[in-house]
Coordinates of C-alpha atoms in Angstrom, one line a residue:
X1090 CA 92.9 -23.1 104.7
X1091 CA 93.1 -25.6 102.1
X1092 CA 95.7 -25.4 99.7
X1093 CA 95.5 -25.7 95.6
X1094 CA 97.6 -27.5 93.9
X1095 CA 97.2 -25.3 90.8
X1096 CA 99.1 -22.7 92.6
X1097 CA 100.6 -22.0 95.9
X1098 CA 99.3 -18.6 96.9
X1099 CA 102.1 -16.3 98.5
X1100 CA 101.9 -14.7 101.7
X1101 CA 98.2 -16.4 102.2
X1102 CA 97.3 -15.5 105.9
X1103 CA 99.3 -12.3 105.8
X1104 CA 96.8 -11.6 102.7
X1105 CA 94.2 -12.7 104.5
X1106 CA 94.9 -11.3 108.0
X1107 CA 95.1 -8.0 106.4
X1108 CA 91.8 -7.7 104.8
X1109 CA 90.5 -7.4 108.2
X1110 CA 87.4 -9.5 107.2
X1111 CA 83.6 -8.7 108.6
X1112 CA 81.7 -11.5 108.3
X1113 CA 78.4 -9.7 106.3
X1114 CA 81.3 -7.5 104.2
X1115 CA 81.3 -7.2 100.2
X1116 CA 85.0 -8.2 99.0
X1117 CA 86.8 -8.4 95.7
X1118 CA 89.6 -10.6 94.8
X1119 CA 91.0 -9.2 91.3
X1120 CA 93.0 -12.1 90.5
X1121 CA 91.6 -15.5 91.2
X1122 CA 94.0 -17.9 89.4
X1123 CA 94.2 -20.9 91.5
X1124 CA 91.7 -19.6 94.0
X1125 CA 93.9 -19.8 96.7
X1126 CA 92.7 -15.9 98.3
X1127 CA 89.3 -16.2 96.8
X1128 CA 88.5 -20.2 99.2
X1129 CA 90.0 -18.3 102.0
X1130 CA 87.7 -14.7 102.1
X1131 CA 85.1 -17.1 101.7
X1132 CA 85.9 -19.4 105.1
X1133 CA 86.4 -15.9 106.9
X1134 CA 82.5 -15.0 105.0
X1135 CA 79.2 -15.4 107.1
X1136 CA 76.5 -16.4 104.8
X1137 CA 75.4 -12.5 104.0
X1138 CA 79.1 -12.0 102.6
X1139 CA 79.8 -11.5 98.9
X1140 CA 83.1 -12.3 97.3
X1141 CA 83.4 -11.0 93.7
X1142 CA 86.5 -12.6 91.6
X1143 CA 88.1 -11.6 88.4
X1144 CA 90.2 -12.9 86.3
X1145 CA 90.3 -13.0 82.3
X1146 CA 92.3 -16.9 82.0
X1147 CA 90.2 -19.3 81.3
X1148 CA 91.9 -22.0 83.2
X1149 CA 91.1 -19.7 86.3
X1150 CA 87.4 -19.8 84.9
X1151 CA 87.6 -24.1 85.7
X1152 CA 89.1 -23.5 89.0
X1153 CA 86.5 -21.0 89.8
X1154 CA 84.2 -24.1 88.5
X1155 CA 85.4 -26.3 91.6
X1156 CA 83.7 -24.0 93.9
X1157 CA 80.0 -24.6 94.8
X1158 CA 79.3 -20.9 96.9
X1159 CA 76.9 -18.5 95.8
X1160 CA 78.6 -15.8 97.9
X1161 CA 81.5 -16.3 94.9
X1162 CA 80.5 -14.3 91.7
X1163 CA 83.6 -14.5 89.3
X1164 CA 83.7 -12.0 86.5
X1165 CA 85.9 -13.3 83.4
X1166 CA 87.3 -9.7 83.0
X1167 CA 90.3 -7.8 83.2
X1168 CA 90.5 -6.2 86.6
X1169 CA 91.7 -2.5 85.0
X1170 CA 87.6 -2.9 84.3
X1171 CA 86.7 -3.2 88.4
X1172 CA 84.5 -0.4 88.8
X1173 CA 82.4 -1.0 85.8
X1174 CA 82.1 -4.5 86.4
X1175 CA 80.8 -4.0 90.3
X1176 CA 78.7 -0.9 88.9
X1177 CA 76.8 -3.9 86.7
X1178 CA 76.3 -6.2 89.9
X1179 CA 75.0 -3.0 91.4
X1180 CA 78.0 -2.6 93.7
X1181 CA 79.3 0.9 94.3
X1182 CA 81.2 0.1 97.5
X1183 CA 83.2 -2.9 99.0
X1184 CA 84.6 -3.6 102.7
X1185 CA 88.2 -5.0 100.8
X1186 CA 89.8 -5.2 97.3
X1187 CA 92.8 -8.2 97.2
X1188 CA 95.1 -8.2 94.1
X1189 CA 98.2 -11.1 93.7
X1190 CA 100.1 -9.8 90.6
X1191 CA 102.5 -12.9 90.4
X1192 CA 102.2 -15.0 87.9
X1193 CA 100.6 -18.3 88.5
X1194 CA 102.2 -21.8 88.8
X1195 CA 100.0 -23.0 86.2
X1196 CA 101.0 -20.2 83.8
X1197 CA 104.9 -20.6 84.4
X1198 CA 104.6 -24.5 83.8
X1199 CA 102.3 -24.6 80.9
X1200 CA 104.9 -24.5 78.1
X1201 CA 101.9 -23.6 75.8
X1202 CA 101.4 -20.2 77.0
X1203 CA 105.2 -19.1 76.5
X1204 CA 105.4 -17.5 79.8
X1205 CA 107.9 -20.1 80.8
X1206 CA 111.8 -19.6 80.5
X1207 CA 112.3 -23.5 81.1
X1208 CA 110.2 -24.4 78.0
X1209 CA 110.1 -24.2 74.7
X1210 CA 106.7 -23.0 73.4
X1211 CA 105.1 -20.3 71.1
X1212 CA 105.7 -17.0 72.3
X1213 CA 102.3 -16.2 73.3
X1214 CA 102.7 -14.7 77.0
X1215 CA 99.1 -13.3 77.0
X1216 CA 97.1 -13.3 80.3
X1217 CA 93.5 -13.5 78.6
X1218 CA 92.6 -14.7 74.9
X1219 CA 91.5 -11.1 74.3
X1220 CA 94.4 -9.7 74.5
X1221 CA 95.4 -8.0 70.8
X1222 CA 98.8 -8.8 71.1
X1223 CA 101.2 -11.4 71.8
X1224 CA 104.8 -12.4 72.9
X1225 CA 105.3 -12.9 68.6
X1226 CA 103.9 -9.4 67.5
X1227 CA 106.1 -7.8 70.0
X1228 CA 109.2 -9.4 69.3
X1229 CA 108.9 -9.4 65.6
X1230 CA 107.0 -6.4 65.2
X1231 CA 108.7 -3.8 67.0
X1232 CA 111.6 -1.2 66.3
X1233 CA 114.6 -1.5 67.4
X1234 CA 114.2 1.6 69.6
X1235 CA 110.8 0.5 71.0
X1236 CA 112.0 -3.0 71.7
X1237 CA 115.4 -1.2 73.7
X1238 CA 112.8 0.6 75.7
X1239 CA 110.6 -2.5 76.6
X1240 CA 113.6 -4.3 77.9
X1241 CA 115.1 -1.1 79.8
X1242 CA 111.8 -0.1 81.3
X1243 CA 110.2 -3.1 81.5
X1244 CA 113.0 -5.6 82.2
X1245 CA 115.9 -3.2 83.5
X1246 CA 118.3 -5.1 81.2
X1247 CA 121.8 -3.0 81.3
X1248 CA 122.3 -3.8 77.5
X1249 CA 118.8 -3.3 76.2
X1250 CA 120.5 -1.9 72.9
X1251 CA 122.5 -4.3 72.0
X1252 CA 119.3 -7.2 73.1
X1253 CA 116.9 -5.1 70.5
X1254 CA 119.3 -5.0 67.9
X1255 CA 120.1 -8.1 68.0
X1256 CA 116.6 -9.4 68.0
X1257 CA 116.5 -7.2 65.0
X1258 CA 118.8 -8.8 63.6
X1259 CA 117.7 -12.5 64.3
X1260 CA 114.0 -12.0 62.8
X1261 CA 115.3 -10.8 59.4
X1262 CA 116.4 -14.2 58.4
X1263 CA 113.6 -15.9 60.5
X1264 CA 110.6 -14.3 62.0
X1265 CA 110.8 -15.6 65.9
X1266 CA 108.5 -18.0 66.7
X1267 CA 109.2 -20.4 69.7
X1268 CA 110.7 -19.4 73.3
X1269 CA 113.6 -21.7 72.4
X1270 CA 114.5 -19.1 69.7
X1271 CA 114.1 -16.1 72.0
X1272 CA 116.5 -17.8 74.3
X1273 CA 118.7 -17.7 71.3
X1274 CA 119.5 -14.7 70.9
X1275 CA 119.3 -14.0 74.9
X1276 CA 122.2 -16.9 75.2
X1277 CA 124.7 -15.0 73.3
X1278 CA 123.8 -11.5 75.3
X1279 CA 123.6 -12.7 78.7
X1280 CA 125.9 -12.0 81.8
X1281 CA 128.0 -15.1 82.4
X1282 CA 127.0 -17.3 85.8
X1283 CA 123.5 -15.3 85.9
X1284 CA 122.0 -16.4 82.8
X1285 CA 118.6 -17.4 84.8
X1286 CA 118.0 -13.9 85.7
X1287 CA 118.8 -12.3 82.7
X1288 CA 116.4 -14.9 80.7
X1289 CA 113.7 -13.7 83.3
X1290 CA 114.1 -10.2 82.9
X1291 CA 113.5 -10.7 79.5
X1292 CA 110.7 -12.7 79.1
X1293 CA 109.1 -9.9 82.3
X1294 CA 109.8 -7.0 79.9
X1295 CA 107.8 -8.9 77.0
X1296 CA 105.1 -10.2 79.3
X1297 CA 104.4 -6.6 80.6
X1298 CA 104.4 -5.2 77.3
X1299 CA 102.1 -7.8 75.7
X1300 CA 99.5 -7.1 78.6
X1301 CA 100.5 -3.8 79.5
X1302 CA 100.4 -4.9 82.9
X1303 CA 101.5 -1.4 84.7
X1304 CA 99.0 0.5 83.0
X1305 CA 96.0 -1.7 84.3
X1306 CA 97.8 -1.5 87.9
X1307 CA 97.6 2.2 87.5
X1308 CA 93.9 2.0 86.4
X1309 CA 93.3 -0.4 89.0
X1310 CA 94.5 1.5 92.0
X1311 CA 93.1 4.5 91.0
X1312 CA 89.5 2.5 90.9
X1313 CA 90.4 0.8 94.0
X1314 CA 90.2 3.7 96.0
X1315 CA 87.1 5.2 95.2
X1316 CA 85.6 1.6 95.4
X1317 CA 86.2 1.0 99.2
X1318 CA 84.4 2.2 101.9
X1319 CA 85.7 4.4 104.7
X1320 CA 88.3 2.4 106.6
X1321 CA 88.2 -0.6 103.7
X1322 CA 91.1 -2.3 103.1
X1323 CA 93.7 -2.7 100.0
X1324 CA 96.3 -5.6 100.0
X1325 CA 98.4 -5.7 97.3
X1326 CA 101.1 -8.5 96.4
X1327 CA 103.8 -7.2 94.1
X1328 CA 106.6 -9.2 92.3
X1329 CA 108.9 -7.0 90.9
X1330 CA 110.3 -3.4 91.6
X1331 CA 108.1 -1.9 89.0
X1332 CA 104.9 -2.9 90.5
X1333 CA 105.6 -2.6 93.6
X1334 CA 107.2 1.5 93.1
X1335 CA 103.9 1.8 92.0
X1336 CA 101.8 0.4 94.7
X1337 CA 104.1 2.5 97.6
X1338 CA 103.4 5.6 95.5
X1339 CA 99.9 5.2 95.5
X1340 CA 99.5 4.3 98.7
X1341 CA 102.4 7.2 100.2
X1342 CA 100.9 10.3 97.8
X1343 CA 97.5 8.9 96.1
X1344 CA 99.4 8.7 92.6
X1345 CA 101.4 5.8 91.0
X1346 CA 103.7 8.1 90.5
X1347 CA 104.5 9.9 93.5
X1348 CA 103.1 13.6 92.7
X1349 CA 101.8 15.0 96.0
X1350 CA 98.6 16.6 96.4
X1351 CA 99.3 19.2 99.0
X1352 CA 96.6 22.2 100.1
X1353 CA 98.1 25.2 100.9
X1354 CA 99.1 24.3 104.1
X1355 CA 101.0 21.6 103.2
X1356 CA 99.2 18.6 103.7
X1357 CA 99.0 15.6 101.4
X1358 CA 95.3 14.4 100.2
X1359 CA 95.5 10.8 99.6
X1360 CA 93.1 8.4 99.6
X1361 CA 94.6 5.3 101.4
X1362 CA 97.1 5.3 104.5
X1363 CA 99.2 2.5 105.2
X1364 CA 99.0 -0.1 108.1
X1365 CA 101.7 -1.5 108.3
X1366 CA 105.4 0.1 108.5
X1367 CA 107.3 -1.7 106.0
X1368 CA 106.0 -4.1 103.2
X1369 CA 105.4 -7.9 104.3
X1370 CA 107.6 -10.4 102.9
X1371 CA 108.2 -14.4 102.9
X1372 CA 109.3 -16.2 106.5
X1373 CA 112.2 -18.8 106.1
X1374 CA 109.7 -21.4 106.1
X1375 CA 107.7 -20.0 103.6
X1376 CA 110.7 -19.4 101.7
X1377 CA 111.4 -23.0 101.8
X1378 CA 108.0 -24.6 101.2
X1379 CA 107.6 -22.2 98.3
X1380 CA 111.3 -21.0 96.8
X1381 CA 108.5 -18.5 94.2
X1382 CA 108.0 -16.4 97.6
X1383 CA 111.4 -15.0 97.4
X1384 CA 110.8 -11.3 95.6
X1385 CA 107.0 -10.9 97.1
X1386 CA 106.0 -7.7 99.1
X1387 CA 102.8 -7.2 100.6
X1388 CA 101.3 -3.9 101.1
X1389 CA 98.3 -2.7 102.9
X1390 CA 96.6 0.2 103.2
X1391 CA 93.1 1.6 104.5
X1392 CA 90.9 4.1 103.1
X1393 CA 90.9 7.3 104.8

C-alpha cells in the first residue's frame, strides 16, 4: 500500500483488514482526503468492485484527480447525505462503509483554512466551501452563553465561562479575525505547562460547531446501517471522546445515544454488533512513524 504524502492515514491495514473486502463488493469510503483508505479498497477490488468516495474539500477533489480507476466514483458531498447520494447511483446496498473523522494533514498545515493552532490565519475552520458558517461568525457572533456551551460540550474546557466571556469581551473593541487573535485571548485563560492542549480543545469546540460535525455523525450512522447488507461491515476511526461515545453507542444499543431498544423480553434490537472486543488503537511503531496516531480508536462492527 502506497502511502500519500498529503496525509498519513491512521490505523491503515487495521482499516482495511476490517472491511473484510470481497473482491466483486460495493464499498464506500465517506472521507477521502488524502486517499489513503480509498487506493487501498481499491488494491483489495477485483475489477467488478465499486468504491464510492465522498468528501466536500476541494483539495480532496485534486487528490481524487490522481487516480485513474473507474471502480472509484467520488461524490463532492457531505457524507450526513450517504444514502441519497448512493440512491442517485442507484445503490441501495453496500458490502462496507469506511469513515476517518480526523482531520487531515493538509487541513492542520494549511494556515489558510484556520484549522491550525500553529498558524496564524483567518478563522475559517470550514470542511467544505458550502458550509454557512465559519470559525469568524462563531466567535464573533455568538452569546456569551452559547459560546460557554460550545467550548464545554464541544471542547470540555473546565473554564468555558470565563473563555466566552472573555471572547466577549475581546470582540467589542475588535471583531476577531485571525487565529493569532483567538490565541489571544486563549493565552491569558489557559492552564500553565499545558497550553498546547488547551489551545486544541478550543479550536475542536469551534471546528465542531462551525461544521456541526456530531450531528452529521449521528445522521451518518443512522444511514450507515440501513445501507449495508447482512453481515457488511462499518469501520469507524474516531479522534476525540465525543465521537467516539458516539460510535460505541451506536454500535452497543443502535442509538448515538445509548437508549436501548429492548422487546418485552428484554433483548436489545440493534442493527450492528461489534467484532472486535475493545476499540483498535496505534502500535508503538505507528505511534512513532506518525506521533497524530496517538488519540485514534478504531471500531468495527457488522450488520446483523
Amino acid at each position: 500500500m502506497i502511502e500519500n504524502p498529503y496525509h498519513t492515514s491512521v490505523l491503515l491495514h487495521e482499516c482495511i483488514d476490517g472491511l473484510a473486502i470481497k473482491p466483486d463488493g460495493i464499498y464506500v469510503d465517506v472521507t477521502f482526503g488524502g486517499g489513503g483508505h480509498s487506493r487501498a479498497i481499491l488494491e483489495k477490488l477485483g475489477p467488478n468492485g465499486r468504491l464510492f468516495a465522498f468528501d466536500q474539500d476541494p483539495d480532496a477533489w485534486r487528490q481524487a484527480e490522481k487516480i485513474d480507476d473507474d471502480r472509484l466514483e467520488l461524490i463532492t458531498a457531505n457524507f450526513r447525505h450517504i444514502q441519497k447520494y448512493l440512491r442517485i447511483h442507484g445503490i441501495k446496498e453496500v458490502d462496507g462503509i469506511m469513515a476517518d473523522f480526523g482531520v487531515s494533514s493538509f487541513q492542520l498545515d494549511a494556515a489558510e483554512r484556520g484549522f491550525s493552532t500553529r498558524f496564524d490565519g483567518p478563522l475559517d475552520m470550514r470542511m467544505g466551501p458550502s458550509a454557512s458558517t465559519d470559525a469568524a461568525e462563531v466567535l464573533n457572533s455568538y452569546s456569551a452563553e452559547g459560546l460557554q456551551k460550545i467550548f464545554g460540550m464541544y471542547g470540555e474546557i473546565k473554564n468555558a465561562r470565563t473563555l466566552a466571556q472573555a471572547v466577549v469581551q475581546a470582540r467589542t473593541q475588535k471583531g476577531l479575525k485571525t487565529t493569532s487573535e483567538f490565541k489571544e485571548i486563549l493565552a491569558k485563560l489557559a492552564p500553565r505547562s499545558r497550553e498546547f492542549k488547551y489551545f486544541a480543545q478550543a479550536f475542536q469546540a469551534v471546528r465542531i460547531e462551525v461544521n456541526q460535525e456530531l450531528a452529521v455523525i449521528e445522521e451518518f450512522l443512522e444511514q450507515a446501517a440501513t445501507l449495508l447488507a447482512p453481515g457488511g461491515r462499518l469501520v469507524v476511526l474516531a479522534f476525540h471522546s465525543l465521537e467516539d461515545r458516539l460510535v460505541k453507542n451506536f454500535i452497543r444499543t443502535g442509538d448515538c445515544h445509548g437508549k436501548e431498544d429492548k422487546d418485552l423480553f428484554g433483548v436489545v434490537h440493534k442493527p450492528v454488533e461489534s467484532v472486535i472486543r475493545k476499540p483498535i488503537t496505534a502500535s508503538e511503531d505507528e505511534l512513532k512513524r506518525n506521533p497524530r496516531s496517538r488519540s485514534a480508536k478504531l471500531r468495527i462492527a457488522a450488520k446483523l
